[in-house]
Structure formats: structure tokens, C-alpha cells
PDB file of C-alpha atoms in Angstrom:
ATOM      1  CA  MET A 199     -13.234 -15.200  23.910  1.00 39.00           C
ATOM      2  CA  GLY A 200     -10.337 -12.801  23.021  1.00 45.00           C
ATOM      3  CA  ILE A 201     -10.293  -8.979  22.933  1.00 52.00           C
ATOM      4  CA  GLU A 202     -11.552  -7.902  19.535  1.00 64.00           C
ATOM      5  CA  GLU A 203      -8.845  -5.960  17.670  1.00 80.00           C
ATOM      6  CA  LYS A 204      -9.721  -2.276  16.845  1.00 92.00           C
ATOM      7  CA  VAL A 205     -10.344  -1.388  13.291  1.00 94.00           C
ATOM      8  CA  LEU A 206      -8.268   1.599  12.458  1.00 96.00           C
ATOM      9  CA  LEU A 207      -9.102   2.188   8.854  1.00 97.00           C
ATOM     10  CA  GLU A 208     -12.190   0.942   6.930  1.00 97.00           C
ATOM     11  CA  VAL A 209     -12.318   1.333   2.961  1.00 97.00           C
ATOM     12  CA  ILE A 210     -16.036   0.853   1.916  1.00 97.00           C
ATOM     13  CA  ASP A 211     -16.877   0.252  -2.065  1.00 96.00           C
ATOM     14  CA  VAL A 212     -14.460   2.756  -3.165  1.00 97.00           C
ATOM     15  CA  LYS A 213     -13.979   3.901  -6.605  1.00 96.00           C
ATOM     16  CA  LYS A 214     -11.484   6.183  -8.564  1.00 96.00           C
ATOM     17  CA  TYR A 215     -12.265   6.994 -12.141  1.00 95.00           C
ATOM     18  CA  PHE A 216     -10.286   9.128 -14.165  1.00 93.00           C
ATOM     19  CA  PRO A 217     -11.874  10.928 -16.945  1.00 92.00           C
ATOM     20  CA  VAL A 218     -10.344  10.753 -20.610  1.00 89.00           C
ATOM     21  CA  GLN A 219     -11.203  13.719 -22.651  1.00 85.00           C
ATOM     22  CA  LYS A 220     -11.084  13.899 -26.164  1.00 82.00           C
ATOM     23  CA  GLY A 221     -11.872  16.689 -29.135  1.00 74.00           C
ATOM     24  CA  THR A 222     -11.385  20.657 -28.724  1.00 72.00           C
ATOM     25  CA  PHE A 223     -13.740  21.242 -26.144  1.00 76.00           C
ATOM     26  CA  GLY A 224     -12.345  18.504 -23.822  1.00 76.00           C
ATOM     27  CA  LYS A 225     -15.414  16.508 -23.892  1.00 85.00           C
ATOM     28  CA  VAL A 226     -15.375  13.327 -21.503  1.00 84.00           C
ATOM     29  CA  GLU A 227     -15.380  10.177 -23.586  1.00 83.00           C
ATOM     30  CA  THR A 228     -14.759   7.497 -21.030  1.00 89.00           C
ATOM     31  CA  TYR A 229     -13.270   6.749 -17.702  1.00 90.00           C
ATOM     32  CA  VAL A 230     -10.124   5.027 -16.434  1.00 92.00           C
ATOM     33  CA  ARG A 231     -11.495   2.462 -13.911  1.00 93.00           C
ATOM     34  CA  ALA A 232      -8.350   2.479 -11.663  1.00 93.00           C
ATOM     35  CA  VAL A 233     -10.014   1.403  -8.564  1.00 95.00           C
ATOM     36  CA  ASP A 234     -13.492   0.044  -8.841  1.00 94.00           C
ATOM     37  CA  GLY A 235     -15.214  -1.033  -5.891  1.00 95.00           C
ATOM     38  CA  VAL A 236     -12.730  -1.982  -3.079  1.00 96.00           C
ATOM     39  CA  SER A 237     -13.413  -2.812   0.616  1.00 96.00           C
ATOM     40  CA  PHE A 238     -11.338  -3.841   3.403  1.00 97.00           C
ATOM     41  CA  LYS A 239     -10.241  -3.103   6.939  1.00 96.00           C
ATOM     42  CA  ILE A 240      -7.058  -2.547   8.633  1.00 97.00           C
ATOM     43  CA  LYS A 241      -6.650  -3.073  12.499  1.00 96.00           C
ATOM     44  CA  GLU A 242      -4.431  -1.262  14.672  1.00 95.00           C
ATOM     45  CA  GLY A 243      -0.812  -2.340  14.577  1.00 95.00           C
ATOM     46  CA  GLU A 244      -1.593  -4.603  11.665  1.00 96.00           C
ATOM     47  CA  THR A 245       0.556  -4.562   8.435  1.00 97.00           C
ATOM     48  CA  PHE A 246      -2.124  -5.392   5.513  1.00 97.00           C
ATOM     49  CA  GLY A 247      -0.339  -6.098   2.167  1.00 97.00           C
ATOM     50  CA  LEU A 248      -1.903  -5.091  -1.217  1.00 97.00           C
ATOM     51  CA  VAL A 249      -0.282  -7.025  -4.036  1.00 95.00           C
ATOM     52  CA  GLY A 250      -1.065  -7.417  -7.860  1.00 90.00           C
ATOM     53  CA  GLU A 251       0.660  -6.772 -11.278  1.00 88.00           C
ATOM     54  CA  SER A 252       1.767  -3.067 -12.269  1.00 86.00           C
ATOM     55  CA  GLY A 253      -1.226  -1.380 -13.253  1.00 86.00           C
ATOM     56  CA  CYS A 254      -3.862  -2.920 -11.175  1.00 90.00           C
ATOM     57  CA  GLY A 255      -4.626   0.151  -9.096  1.00 92.00           C
ATOM     58  CA  LYS A 256      -2.683  -0.424  -5.915  1.00 94.00           C
ATOM     59  CA  THR A 257      -0.719   2.946  -5.638  1.00 94.00           C
ATOM     60  CA  THR A 258      -3.970   5.039  -6.743  1.00 95.00           C
ATOM     61  CA  LEU A 259      -5.901   3.064  -3.894  1.00 96.00           C
ATOM     62  CA  GLY A 260      -3.123   4.267  -1.588  1.00 95.00           C
ATOM     63  CA  ARG A 261      -3.377   7.822  -2.398  1.00 95.00           C
ATOM     64  CA  VAL A 262      -7.148   7.838  -2.219  1.00 96.00           C
ATOM     65  CA  ILE A 263      -6.985   6.319   1.143  1.00 96.00           C
ATOM     66  CA  LEU A 264      -4.862   9.342   2.417  1.00 94.00           C
ATOM     67  CA  ASN A 265      -7.307  11.654   0.548  1.00 92.00           C
ATOM     68  CA  LEU A 266      -4.126  12.924  -1.665  1.00 92.00           C
ATOM     69  CA  THR A 267      -6.892  12.151  -4.562  1.00 92.00           C
ATOM     70  CA  PRO A 268     -10.393  12.397  -3.878  1.00 92.00           C
ATOM     71  CA  PRO A 269     -12.422   9.049  -4.244  1.00 95.00           C
ATOM     72  CA  THR A 270     -15.112   9.218  -7.254  1.00 95.00           C
ATOM     73  CA  SER A 271     -17.346   7.282  -4.666  1.00 95.00           C
ATOM     74  CA  GLY A 272     -17.217   4.953  -1.454  1.00 96.00           C
ATOM     75  CA  LYS A 273     -16.185   5.771   1.891  1.00 96.00           C
ATOM     76  CA  ILE A 274     -12.736   5.619   3.913  1.00 96.00           C
ATOM     77  CA  ILE A 275     -13.333   5.695   7.463  1.00 96.00           C
ATOM     78  CA  PHE A 276     -10.306   6.593   9.647  1.00 96.00           C
ATOM     79  CA  ASN A 277     -10.305   6.010  13.339  1.00 94.00           C
ATOM     80  CA  GLY A 278     -13.936   6.309  13.232  1.00 94.00           C
ATOM     81  CA  ILE A 279     -13.944   9.390  11.227  1.00 94.00           C
ATOM     82  CA  ASP A 280     -15.602   9.544   7.617  1.00 94.00           C
ATOM     83  CA  LEU A 281     -12.974  11.299   5.656  1.00 93.00           C
ATOM     84  CA  SER A 282     -15.407  12.310   2.841  1.00 87.00           C
ATOM     85  CA  LYS A 283     -17.205  14.384   5.519  1.00 89.00           C
ATOM     86  CA  VAL A 284     -14.396  16.421   7.151  1.00 90.00           C
ATOM     87  CA  GLY A 285     -13.431  19.973   6.084  1.00 89.00           C
ATOM     88  CA  LYS A 286      -9.984  21.141   5.224  1.00 89.00           C
ATOM     89  CA  LYS A 287      -8.949  22.307   8.563  1.00 90.00           C
ATOM     90  CA  GLU A 288      -9.906  18.948  10.075  1.00 91.00           C
ATOM     91  CA  MET A 289      -8.323  17.082   7.198  1.00 92.00           C
ATOM     92  CA  TRP A 290      -5.325  19.210   7.816  1.00 91.00           C
ATOM     93  CA  LYS A 291      -5.142  17.855  11.432  1.00 89.00           C
ATOM     94  CA  LEU A 292      -5.613  14.162  10.547  1.00 92.00           C
ATOM     95  CA  ARG A 293      -2.667  14.473   7.980  1.00 91.00           C
ATOM     96  CA  LYS A 294      -0.357  14.036  10.892  1.00 93.00           C
ATOM     97  CA  GLU A 295      -2.003  10.698  11.777  1.00 95.00           C
ATOM     98  CA  MET A 296      -1.609   9.448   7.977  1.00 96.00           C
ATOM     99  CA  GLN A 297       1.956   9.389   6.272  1.00 95.00           C
ATOM    100  CA  ILE A 298       3.110   7.884   3.071  1.00 94.00           C
ATOM    101  CA  ILE A 299       6.721   6.130   2.455  1.00 94.00           C
ATOM    102  CA  PHE A 300       7.477   6.558  -1.612  1.00 90.00           C
ATOM    103  CA  GLN A 301       8.719   3.976  -3.830  1.00 86.00           C
ATOM    104  CA  ASP A 302      11.498   6.448  -4.944  1.00 85.00           C
ATOM    105  CA  PRO A 303      13.083   8.126  -2.091  1.00 80.00           C
ATOM    106  CA  TYR A 304      15.377  10.376  -4.219  1.00 84.00           C
ATOM    107  CA  SER A 305      12.284  12.013  -6.284  1.00 87.00           C
ATOM    108  CA  SER A 306      10.426  12.558  -3.128  1.00 85.00           C
ATOM    109  CA  LEU A 307      13.065  14.462  -1.436  1.00 90.00           C
ATOM    110  CA  ASN A 308      14.053  18.102  -2.458  1.00 91.00           C
ATOM    111  CA  PRO A 309      17.850  17.878  -3.720  1.00 92.00           C
ATOM    112  CA  ARG A 310      18.335  21.523  -2.469  1.00 94.00           C
ATOM    113  CA  ILE A 311      17.249  20.816   1.002  1.00 94.00           C
ATOM    114  CA  PRO A 312      19.584  19.365   3.778  1.00 95.00           C
ATOM    115  CA  ILE A 313      18.157  16.171   5.087  1.00 95.00           C
ATOM    116  CA  GLY A 314      17.823  17.228   8.825  1.00 94.00           C
ATOM    117  CA  ASN A 315      15.601  20.282   7.367  1.00 94.00           C
ATOM    118  CA  ALA A 316      13.608  17.811   4.987  1.00 94.00           C
ATOM    119  CA  ILE A 317      12.586  15.493   8.149  1.00 94.00           C
ATOM    120  CA  ALA A 318      11.998  18.528  10.482  1.00 93.00           C
ATOM    121  CA  GLU A 319       9.603  20.206   7.783  1.00 93.00           C
ATOM    122  CA  GLY A 320       6.424  18.423   8.555  1.00 92.00           C
ATOM    123  CA  MET A 321       7.005  19.317  12.264  1.00 93.00           C
ATOM    124  CA  LYS A 322       7.369  23.231  11.479  1.00 92.00           C
ATOM    125  CA  ILE A 323       4.522  23.246   9.202  1.00 92.00           C
ATOM    126  CA  HIS A 324       2.216  21.285  11.930  1.00 91.00           C
ATOM    127  CA  LYS A 325       4.025  23.484  14.715  1.00 90.00           C
ATOM    128  CA  MET A 326       4.902  20.611  16.685  1.00 90.00           C
ATOM    129  CA  TYR A 327       7.513  21.321  19.518  1.00 89.00           C
ATOM    130  CA  ASN A 328       9.555  24.541  19.863  1.00 91.00           C
ATOM    131  CA  ARG A 329      13.002  24.585  18.267  1.00 90.00           C
ATOM    132  CA  LYS A 330      14.826  22.692  21.013  1.00 92.00           C
ATOM    133  CA  GLU A 331      12.325  20.052  21.249  1.00 93.00           C
ATOM    134  CA  ARG A 332      12.206  19.761  17.411  1.00 92.00           C
ATOM    135  CA  LYS A 333      16.122  19.244  17.526  1.00 93.00           C
ATOM    136  CA  LYS A 334      15.954  16.690  20.110  1.00 94.00           C
ATOM    137  CA  ARG A 335      13.162  14.751  18.125  1.00 94.00           C
ATOM    138  CA  LEU A 336      15.161  15.030  14.833  1.00 94.00           C
ATOM    139  CA  LEU A 337      18.315  13.435  16.560  1.00 95.00           C
ATOM    140  CA  GLU A 338      16.044  10.679  18.051  1.00 95.00           C
ATOM    141  CA  LEU A 339      14.543   9.838  14.412  1.00 94.00           C
ATOM    142  CA  ILE A 340      17.743   9.860  12.703  1.00 95.00           C
ATOM    143  CA  LYS A 341      19.108   7.335  15.257  1.00 95.00           C
ATOM    144  CA  GLU A 342      16.162   5.161  15.250  1.00 94.00           C
ATOM    145  CA  VAL A 343      16.515   4.843  11.314  1.00 95.00           C
ATOM    146  CA  GLY A 344      20.145   3.775  11.546  1.00 94.00           C
ATOM    147  CA  LEU A 345      21.843   7.333  10.414  1.00 94.00           C
ATOM    148  CA  GLU A 346      24.313   9.518  12.203  1.00 93.00           C
ATOM    149  CA  GLU A 347      23.787  13.315  13.645  1.00 93.00           C
ATOM    150  CA  ASP A 348      26.671  14.395  11.637  1.00 93.00           C
ATOM    151  CA  GLN A 349      24.606  13.353   8.159  1.00 94.00           C
ATOM    152  CA  LEU A 350      21.992  15.956   9.059  1.00 94.00           C
ATOM    153  CA  ASN A 351      23.550  18.631   6.998  1.00 94.00           C
ATOM    154  CA  ARG A 352      24.060  16.833   3.959  1.00 95.00           C
ATOM    155  CA  TYR A 353      21.774  16.697   0.648  1.00 95.00           C
ATOM    156  CA  PRO A 354      20.155  13.654  -0.879  1.00 94.00           C
ATOM    157  CA  HIS A 355      22.424  13.129  -3.648  1.00 94.00           C
ATOM    158  CA  GLU A 356      25.334  12.229  -1.143  1.00 95.00           C
ATOM    159  CA  PHE A 357      23.477   9.114   0.381  1.00 94.00           C
ATOM    160  CA  SER A 358      22.668   5.602  -1.063  1.00 92.00           C
ATOM    161  CA  GLY A 359      19.223   4.509  -1.953  1.00 90.00           C
ATOM    162  CA  GLY A 360      18.874   2.511   1.203  1.00 92.00           C
ATOM    163  CA  GLN A 361      19.972   5.505   3.344  1.00 94.00           C
ATOM    164  CA  ARG A 362      17.427   7.716   1.379  1.00 93.00           C
ATOM    165  CA  GLN A 363      14.700   5.461   2.078  1.00 94.00           C
ATOM    166  CA  ARG A 364      15.772   5.660   5.850  1.00 95.00           C
ATOM    167  CA  ILE A 365      15.281   9.366   5.440  1.00 95.00           C
ATOM    168  CA  GLY A 366      11.972   9.006   4.002  1.00 94.00           C
ATOM    169  CA  ILE A 367      11.064   6.689   6.902  1.00 95.00           C
ATOM    170  CA  ALA A 368      12.197   9.159   9.622  1.00 95.00           C
ATOM    171  CA  ARG A 369      10.344  11.870   7.697  1.00 94.00           C
ATOM    172  CA  ALA A 370       7.157   9.970   7.850  1.00 94.00           C
ATOM    173  CA  LEU A 371       7.564   9.073  11.439  1.00 95.00           C
ATOM    174  CA  ALA A 372       8.341  12.564  12.484  1.00 94.00           C
ATOM    175  CA  LEU A 373       4.530  13.511  12.892  1.00 93.00           C
ATOM    176  CA  ASN A 374       3.990  10.760  15.183  1.00 94.00           C
ATOM    177  CA  PRO A 375       1.529   9.089  12.819  1.00 96.00           C
ATOM    178  CA  LYS A 376      -0.932   6.030  13.670  1.00 96.00           C
ATOM    179  CA  PHE A 377      -0.947   4.964   9.995  1.00 97.00           C
ATOM    180  CA  ILE A 378       1.472   4.476   7.119  1.00 97.00           C
ATOM    181  CA  VAL A 379       1.282   3.650   3.482  1.00 97.00           C
ATOM    182  CA  ALA A 380       4.237   2.000   2.411  1.00 96.00           C
ATOM    183  CA  ASP A 381       3.953   2.390  -1.359  1.00 94.00           C
ATOM    184  CA  GLU A 382       6.664  -0.202  -3.007  1.00 92.00           C
ATOM    185  CA  PRO A 383       9.141   1.086  -0.155  1.00 92.00           C
ATOM    186  CA  VAL A 384      11.960  -1.529  -1.038  1.00 91.00           C
ATOM    187  CA  ALA A 385      11.291  -2.081  -4.734  1.00 88.00           C
ATOM    188  CA  SER A 386      14.388  -0.124  -6.046  1.00 82.00           C
ATOM    189  CA  LEU A 387      16.612  -1.458  -3.433  1.00 87.00           C
ATOM    190  CA  ASP A 388      19.314  -4.579  -3.502  1.00 88.00           C
ATOM    191  CA  VAL A 389      17.869  -7.567  -1.859  1.00 87.00           C
ATOM    192  CA  SER A 390      20.355  -7.272   1.187  1.00 87.00           C
ATOM    193  CA  ILE A 391      18.966  -3.734   1.733  1.00 90.00           C
ATOM    194  CA  GLN A 392      15.412  -4.560   1.438  1.00 92.00           C
ATOM    195  CA  ALA A 393      15.837  -7.098   4.148  1.00 92.00           C
ATOM    196  CA  GLN A 394      17.247  -4.251   6.575  1.00 93.00           C
ATOM    197  CA  ILE A 395      14.480  -1.847   5.681  1.00 93.00           C
ATOM    198  CA  ILE A 396      11.823  -4.348   6.175  1.00 95.00           C
ATOM    199  CA  ASN A 397      13.497  -5.296   9.623  1.00 95.00           C
ATOM    200  CA  LEU A 398      13.415  -1.627  10.362  1.00 95.00           C
ATOM    201  CA  LEU A 399       9.975  -1.094   9.529  1.00 96.00           C
ATOM    202  CA  LYS A 400       9.155  -4.169  11.729  1.00 96.00           C
ATOM    203  CA  ASP A 401      10.982  -2.829  14.906  1.00 96.00           C
ATOM    204  CA  LEU A 402       9.344   0.649  14.537  1.00 95.00           C
ATOM    205  CA  GLN A 403       6.044  -0.726  14.136  1.00 96.00           C
ATOM    206  CA  ALA A 404       6.512  -2.543  17.409  1.00 95.00           C
ATOM    207  CA  LYS A 405       7.694   0.511  18.970  1.00 94.00           C
ATOM    208  CA  TYR A 406       4.967   2.774  18.049  1.00 94.00           C
ATOM    209  CA  ASN A 407       2.247   0.366  17.579  1.00 95.00           C
ATOM    210  CA  LEU A 408       1.820   1.496  13.767  1.00 96.00           C
ATOM    211  CA  SER A 409      -0.380   0.053  11.101  1.00 97.00           C
ATOM    212  CA  TYR A 410       0.812  -0.097   7.637  1.00 97.00           C
ATOM    213  CA  LEU A 411      -0.869  -0.828   4.296  1.00 97.00           C
ATOM    214  CA  PHE A 412       2.102  -2.180   2.431  1.00 97.00           C
ATOM    215  CA  ILE A 413       1.894  -2.168  -1.210  1.00 96.00           C
ATOM    216  CA  SER A 414       4.150  -4.318  -3.482  1.00 93.00           C
ATOM    217  CA  HIS A 415       4.241  -6.619  -6.253  1.00 90.00           C
ATOM    218  CA  ASP A 416       6.706  -8.511  -4.909  1.00 89.00           C
ATOM    219  CA  LEU A 417       5.008 -11.502  -2.914  1.00 91.00           C
ATOM    220  CA  ASN A 418       8.211 -12.743  -1.125  1.00 90.00           C
ATOM    221  CA  VAL A 419       8.589  -9.320   0.524  1.00 92.00           C
ATOM    222  CA  ILE A 420       4.710  -9.243   1.387  1.00 93.00           C
ATOM    223  CA  GLU A 421       5.058 -12.771   3.066  1.00 92.00           C
ATOM    224  CA  ASN A 422       7.880 -11.555   5.126  1.00 91.00           C
ATOM    225  CA  ILE A 423       5.949  -8.384   6.817  1.00 94.00           C
ATOM    226  CA  CYS A 424       2.368  -8.730   6.226  1.00 95.00           C
ATOM    227  CA  ASN A 425      -0.320 -10.125   8.463  1.00 94.00           C
ATOM    228  CA  ARG A 426      -3.256 -10.314   6.197  1.00 97.00           C
ATOM    229  CA  ILE A 427      -3.087  -9.741   2.233  1.00 97.00           C
ATOM    230  CA  ALA A 428      -5.458  -8.479  -0.529  1.00 97.00           C
ATOM    231  CA  VAL A 429      -4.552  -9.638  -4.102  1.00 97.00           C
ATOM    232  CA  MET A 430      -5.630  -6.879  -6.672  1.00 96.00           C
ATOM    233  CA  TYR A 431      -6.631  -7.514 -10.293  1.00 95.00           C
ATOM    234  CA  LEU A 432      -7.697  -4.646 -12.637  1.00 94.00           C
ATOM    235  CA  GLY A 433      -9.201  -2.224  -9.892  1.00 94.00           C
ATOM    236  CA  LYS A 434     -10.681  -5.027  -8.083  1.00 96.00           C
ATOM    237  CA  ILE A 435      -9.735  -7.236  -4.842  1.00 97.00           C
ATOM    238  CA  VAL A 436      -9.888 -10.884  -6.134  1.00 97.00           C
ATOM    239  CA  GLU A 437      -8.558 -12.774  -2.888  1.00 97.00           C
ATOM    240  CA  MET A 438      -8.153 -11.485   0.745  1.00 97.00           C
ATOM    241  CA  GLY A 439      -7.157 -13.318   3.966  1.00 96.00           C
ATOM    242  CA  LYS A 440      -4.701 -14.093   6.393  1.00 96.00           C
ATOM    243  CA  LYS A 441      -0.996 -14.595   4.960  1.00 95.00           C
ATOM    244  CA  GLU A 442      -0.588 -18.217   5.983  1.00 95.00           C
ATOM    245  CA  ASP A 443      -4.122 -19.206   4.158  1.00 95.00           C
ATOM    246  CA  ILE A 444      -3.290 -17.214   0.921  1.00 95.00           C
ATOM    247  CA  TYR A 445       0.060 -18.668   0.618  1.00 94.00           C
ATOM    248  CA  SER A 446      -0.629 -22.337   1.735  1.00 93.00           C
ATOM    249  CA  LYS A 447      -4.017 -22.703  -0.141  1.00 94.00           C
ATOM    250  CA  PRO A 448      -4.913 -20.008  -2.729  1.00 95.00           C
ATOM    251  CA  LEU A 449      -8.307 -19.918  -3.864  1.00 96.00           C
ATOM    252  CA  HIS A 450      -8.329 -17.598  -6.759  1.00 96.00           C
ATOM    253  CA  PRO A 451      -6.693 -18.759 -10.034  1.00 95.00           C
ATOM    254  CA  TYR A 452      -4.995 -15.452 -10.216  1.00 94.00           C
ATOM    255  CA  THR A 453      -3.382 -15.597  -6.856  1.00 95.00           C
ATOM    256  CA  ARG A 454      -2.220 -19.001  -7.687  1.00 93.00           C
ATOM    257  CA  PHE A 455      -0.077 -17.946 -10.791  1.00 92.00           C
ATOM    258  CA  LEU A 456       1.245 -15.204  -9.001  1.00 91.00           C
ATOM    259  CA  LEU A 457       2.444 -17.601  -6.317  1.00 91.00           C
ATOM    260  CA  LEU A 458       3.935 -19.973  -8.957  1.00 89.00           C
ATOM    261  CA  ALA A 459       5.514 -17.130 -10.761  1.00 82.00           C
ATOM    262  CA  THR A 460       7.397 -16.050  -7.588  1.00 77.00           C
ATOM    263  CA  PRO A 461      11.154 -16.956  -7.693  1.00 69.00           C
ATOM    264  CA  THR A 462      12.499 -18.738  -4.895  1.00 66.00           C
ATOM    265  CA  ILE A 463      16.322 -19.655  -3.909  1.00 55.00           C
ATOM    266  CA  ASP A 464      15.033 -22.677  -2.163  1.00 57.00           C
ATOM    267  CA  VAL A 465      16.372 -25.792  -4.064  1.00 51.00           C
ATOM    268  CA  ASP A 466      14.215 -28.274  -2.314  1.00 57.00           C
ATOM    269  CA  THR A 467      11.036 -26.433  -3.096  1.00 56.00           C
ATOM    270  CA  LYS A 468       9.714 -27.720  -6.615  1.00 59.00           C
ATOM    271  CA  LYS A 469       7.109 -25.455  -8.262  1.00 57.00           C
ATOM    272  CA  GLU A 470       4.907 -26.240 -11.111  1.00 61.00           C
ATOM    273  CA  LYS A 471       6.049 -24.044 -14.007  1.00 58.00           C
ATOM    274  CA  VAL A 472       3.534 -22.279 -15.249  1.00 62.00           C
ATOM    275  CA  ILE A 473       3.282 -18.993 -17.176  1.00 64.00           C
ATOM    276  CA  LEU A 474       0.318 -16.619 -17.213  1.00 70.00           C
ATOM    277  CA  GLY A 475      -0.616 -15.849 -20.684  1.00 69.00           C
ATOM    278  CA  GLY A 476      -1.769 -12.301 -22.084  1.00 70.00           C
ATOM    279  CA  ASP A 477      -1.597  -9.097 -20.643  1.00 74.00           C
ATOM    280  CA  VAL A 478      -3.363  -7.312 -18.113  1.00 78.00           C
ATOM    281  CA  PRO A 479      -6.720  -5.739 -20.056  1.00 84.00           C
ATOM    282  CA  SER A 480      -7.068  -1.933 -20.024  1.00 85.00           C
ATOM    283  CA  PRO A 481      -8.894  -0.292 -17.227  1.00 86.00           C
ATOM    284  CA  LEU A 482     -10.459   1.685 -19.988  1.00 87.00           C
ATOM    285  CA  ASN A 483     -12.591  -1.052 -21.270  1.00 88.00           C
ATOM    286  CA  PRO A 484     -12.458  -3.786 -18.493  1.00 90.00           C
ATOM    287  CA  PRO A 485     -13.586  -7.224 -19.587  1.00 92.00           C
ATOM    288  CA  SER A 486     -17.462  -8.166 -18.950  1.00 93.00           C
ATOM    289  CA  GLY A 487     -18.199 -10.866 -16.319  1.00 94.00           C
ATOM    290  CA  CYS A 488     -14.736 -11.733 -14.094  1.00 95.00           C
ATOM    291  CA  ARG A 489     -12.121  -9.445 -15.238  1.00 94.00           C
ATOM    292  CA  PHE A 490      -9.582 -12.314 -15.015  1.00 94.00           C
ATOM    293  CA  HIS A 491     -11.541 -14.669 -17.587  1.00 93.00           C
ATOM    294  CA  PRO A 492      -9.622 -13.727 -20.760  1.00 92.00           C
ATOM    295  CA  ARG A 493      -6.254 -15.179 -19.119  1.00 91.00           C
ATOM    296  CA  CYS A 494      -8.008 -17.768 -16.820  1.00 92.00           C
ATOM    297  CA  PRO A 495      -7.308 -21.296 -18.117  1.00 89.00           C
ATOM    298  CA  TYR A 496     -10.387 -22.406 -15.773  1.00 91.00           C
ATOM    299  CA  CYS A 497     -12.631 -20.157 -17.234  1.00 92.00           C
ATOM    300  CA  GLN A 498     -16.277 -21.207 -18.175  1.00 94.00           C
ATOM    301  CA  GLU A 499     -19.083 -19.279 -19.588  1.00 95.00           C
ATOM    302  CA  LYS A 500     -20.525 -17.947 -16.733  1.00 96.00           C
ATOM    303  CA  CYS A 501     -17.384 -16.309 -16.001  1.00 95.00           C
ATOM    304  CA  LYS A 502     -17.461 -14.289 -19.410  1.00 94.00           C
ATOM    305  CA  LYS A 503     -21.070 -12.937 -18.628  1.00 94.00           C
ATOM    306  CA  GLU A 504     -21.477 -12.702 -14.712  1.00 95.00           C
ATOM    307  CA  GLU A 505     -19.172 -10.683 -12.588  1.00 95.00           C
ATOM    308  CA  PRO A 506     -18.335 -12.620  -9.345  1.00 95.00           C
ATOM    309  CA  LYS A 507     -19.032 -10.790  -5.817  1.00 95.00           C
ATOM    310  CA  LEU A 508     -16.291 -11.091  -3.046  1.00 95.00           C
ATOM    311  CA  ILE A 509     -17.530 -13.831  -0.977  1.00 94.00           C
ATOM    312  CA  ASP A 510     -16.721 -14.494   2.886  1.00 94.00           C
ATOM    313  CA  PHE A 511     -15.445 -18.075   3.138  1.00 93.00           C
ATOM    314  CA  GLY A 512     -14.974 -17.561   6.986  1.00 91.00           C
ATOM    315  CA  ASN A 513     -11.848 -16.898   9.142  1.00 91.00           C
ATOM    316  CA  GLU A 514     -11.331 -13.472   7.211  1.00 93.00           C
ATOM    317  CA  ARG A 515     -11.074 -14.933   3.867  1.00 96.00           C
ATOM    318  CA  PHE A 516     -12.685 -13.551   0.980  1.00 97.00           C
ATOM    319  CA  VAL A 517     -12.695 -14.697  -2.843  1.00 97.00           C
ATOM    320  CA  ALA A 518     -14.217 -13.159  -5.691  1.00 96.00           C
ATOM    321  CA  CYS A 519     -14.707 -16.425  -7.982  1.00 96.00           C
ATOM    322  CA  HIS A 520     -17.410 -18.462  -9.470  1.00 95.00           C
ATOM    323  CA  TYR A 521     -15.165 -21.661  -9.333  1.00 94.00           C
ATOM    324  CA  PRO A 522     -12.792 -21.183  -6.404  1.00 94.00           C
ATOM    325  CA  LEU A 523      -9.810 -23.643  -6.650  1.00 92.00           C
ATOM    326  CA  LYS A 524      -9.832 -26.723  -4.210  1.00 85.00           C
TER     327      LYS A 524
END
């Protein structure tokens, strides 16, 4: 028997509903069900991919996991600690171990602050190191992400998009975290720069034994960096498993259509031409039964009435479908 891998993060039936208020007195009329009962685990040193169309709740889930916005219900257990039960002081200490890389590196940087100060800010706030040690750590970080020392006094507008994302990565690393949420970190970058950033994230993961929650709508990017993948649709996970299993044999119709819609530059690869009809339903009023049924060509009567549960198919494979693909 092999050594069991340590679970660093566990998400248990997490929900996040946003109230919709109407009228003069702001009466809550309904809720946006952004995340609606999501569960998964992330192992130490693993990259766990979260993929789905825009508006499915990926980014909201990432922020809930970091406790940047509290969950409506459910549990998030980080390194054995239930985050719903910790006070502000303890959560403040845990912030160092849980960091985020944003999709838009420019908007996440203060345009009035030199990038050296931006990277070192977290170390100052958490009183890490003395001034000399902070300077030494800052120089280490800037070199690790592929920038130069003489760039530390420059401002965000003086850098390209790829360089700004490197700055964001250095800032996330500054506090020596164990876990990083990478929220569409290469979505706004050119393809060649995307590859550089992905390789950088892989190298840093190997060096520091980092765990990533990698959020993306791009299945090509997800395939390149992730170990396991969860496919999200309208606030719920519809399929989850090891990368090679998901890509070689998707069991949920939605996963299959996502893969068929993914562009490829391999001229020898022939894909079935499929266009997924309809739009993603509103999380204000999700469909009854399976949330994918209005767009699913395999839909049957049971799908319209009964919501499928996420069933364990073995070998870390889970699917929420009444009639999984064969």
C-alpha cells in the first residue's frame, strides 16, 4: 500500500446565496444561488482544477474558500481547522497560509505604489522579518518570478500583462503560503505568455510544495497544469475526477460538450462538431431536477423532475447524472 496523501483543504456542502432586495424597505424577495452545495478535497502539493462556463460560480467559490466572503452554509476545513469556527485573530494568522492570484493583475495592484512595496506589503502587515530580511526576501521573490532587481521601484503601468501577473505571483508567495487560489490567472494573457506563467506556477509548486485551486474556463490550460478536475455548472459540481479520466472518457454530457467545444491546433485530431444550444439558466431561478436538462440532448423525464446526486464511481471519479455516458 502506498502512503496516503494528506488532505490540505476540504469543502463540505458549501452554499453561497446572495439576497436580492426589492421595494422601498429592501425586502429580500429571492436569492442568487451562486454556489449550491459543493464538496471536494484538495491534497497537499496538488493542483485541483475548477472549470465551467462564465457565471457558474467558480470565482465566488474561490472567494468563499478563502473566507473573503462567508458561506451561507457548509464547512471549509483548512489543514484540520474549521474556518467557520475560528475568530478574527486566528483567521488573521491563517491569511498567511491562504493566498490568491487574481485574473486581472493590473486592477489588483495599486497604481500609486511601486511594485517592490506592493510585494513587501503583506510581510510588513504580518510583521514578518526585519527590514534587512524583508529586503533579502523581496530580492529572492523578484528573481524567482523572472523579474529584475532594478524593476522594484517601477509602477504597475510600466509593465506588460505577463510581467504584472508575475508581480501578483510574487506578492502571493511573499507570505510563504501553503495554498493558493489561482483565479483565471492566464485568461487575459497571450498564448505564449500563458505557457510561461503556467510553467512558472509548476516550478514554484515543486519548490515550495504548494497546493493550488486553479480556476479557469479554458480546458486546454486546465489539462496542462491540473491533477484532478471538477466541472461546475450553475453552482453545482456535475463531474469530478483525475485529469486523464475526465479527458479520455467524460461521463457527464456537459463535460463532453465542453471538451468537444475546446479548440485544438492539432490538425490530425478530428472532433465531432457540436454546438451546445441555449444559455446557462439564471441562478435566481434554476431549473427543477437536473440543472443541465434544458440544454441536454439526452434528457429524459426523470431528469426534469429529480435532481441527480454526485455518485462515487470509484477511483476518485464522481458524476451527477441519472444517465451517465458510456
